[in-house]
């Protein structure tokens, strides 16, 4: 692949962007969320692009970033759900059964 410079990153995204988007959609379920997560993953990959081995394929690295983002998202949702449900829901008071209100039975 050669050197890891800005142009090689642009070429990589142009070549593998659609495949990465399909992967992100499969993990997220919604295209809008997948676009956001893929953009975040590509941003993280770009920051470290110069450190990657020039002879290695960078796609597994970017896919791993995507997987890590999805794992973080799932953990955040779990925590938020637990925080939201920390207090049990209020239930309606039960109606007291008396001879007068069960006369129709």
C-alpha positions as MATLAB code, in Angstrom:
seq = 'XXXXXXXXXXXXXXXXXXXXXXXXXXXXXXXXXXXXXXXXXXXXXXXXXXXXXXXXXXXXXXXXXXXXXXXXXXXXXXXXXXXXXXXXXXXXXXXXXXXXXXXXX';
ca = [
       0.000    0.000    0.000;
       2.952    2.344    0.471;
       3.203    5.325    2.788;
       0.485    6.319    5.220;
      -0.284    9.902    4.297;
      -3.421   11.960    3.821;
      -3.858   10.849    0.224;
      -3.628    7.174    1.172;
      -6.376    7.761    3.749;
      -8.592    9.435    1.137;
      -7.949    6.542   -1.247;
      -8.751    4.006    1.466;
     -12.066    5.679    2.321;
     -13.005    5.951   -1.359;
     -12.189    2.288   -1.932;
     -13.546    0.683    1.264;
     -16.080    3.247    2.512;
     -19.149    1.401    1.199;
     -18.074   -1.908    2.739;
     -17.411   -0.196    6.059;
     -20.821    1.490    5.860;
     -22.533   -1.872    5.321;
     -20.728   -3.243    8.361;
     -21.773   -0.248   10.450;
     -25.412   -0.562    9.333;
     -25.430   -4.241   10.284;
     -24.097   -3.393   13.733;
     -26.312   -0.342   14.348;
     -29.504   -1.309   12.606;
     -30.178    2.257   11.422;
     -28.350    4.000    8.598;
     -28.281    7.386   10.348;
     -26.602    5.930   13.421;
     -24.240    3.913   11.237;
     -23.127    7.067    9.408;
     -22.335    8.758   12.714;
     -20.409    5.804   14.077;
     -18.499    5.255   10.844;
     -17.544    8.918   10.767;
     -16.283    8.654   14.345;
     -14.336    5.489   13.504;
     -12.752    7.100   10.440;
     -11.845   10.166   12.483;
     -10.088    7.976   15.056;
      -8.334    6.027   12.305;
      -7.196    9.241   10.627;
      -5.613   10.497   13.852;
      -3.436    7.361   13.997;
      -3.065    6.825   10.244;
       0.620    7.704   10.138;
       1.437    5.099   12.796;
      -0.104    2.180   10.925;
       2.147   -0.297    9.161;
       2.366    0.832    5.525;
       2.374   -2.761    4.272;
      -0.638   -3.934    6.323;
      -4.295   -3.649    5.372;
      -5.888   -0.861    7.492;
      -9.451   -2.183    7.106;
      -9.341   -4.594   10.088;
      -8.083   -1.707   12.236;
     -11.025    0.500   11.222;
     -13.490   -2.363   11.683;
     -12.119   -2.946   15.180;
     -12.678    0.720   15.978;
     -16.286    0.308   14.812;
     -16.775   -2.760   16.989;
     -15.331   -0.952   20.003;
     -17.677    1.990   19.406;
     -20.665   -0.374   19.267;
     -19.598   -2.092   22.482;
     -19.299    1.297   24.190;
     -22.733    2.293   22.891;
     -24.285   -0.895   24.237;
     -22.698   -0.386   27.635;
     -23.891    3.225   27.763;
     -27.452    2.187   26.894;
     -27.380   -0.500   29.567;
     -26.251    2.012   32.196;
     -28.833    4.564   31.074;
     -31.570    1.950   31.161;
     -30.536    0.950   34.682;
     -30.455    4.568   35.809;
     -33.843    5.190   34.246;
     -35.344    2.119   35.917;
     -33.585    2.648   39.274;
     -36.901    3.419   40.921;
     -39.636    0.837   40.424;
     -42.634    2.083   38.501;
     -45.576    3.264   40.544;
     -48.450    0.860   40.479;
     -52.085    1.685   40.863;
     -53.440    0.935   44.310;
     -55.387   -2.273   44.303;
     -59.075   -2.011   44.755;
     -60.154   -3.502   47.982;
     -62.599   -6.333   47.592;
     -65.633   -5.975   49.792;
     -68.974   -7.728   49.751;
     -70.616   -4.647   48.259;
     -68.349   -4.380   45.195;
     -68.334   -8.088   44.363;
     -72.094   -8.577   44.622;
     -72.339   -8.945   40.851;
     -70.201  -12.078   40.872;
];
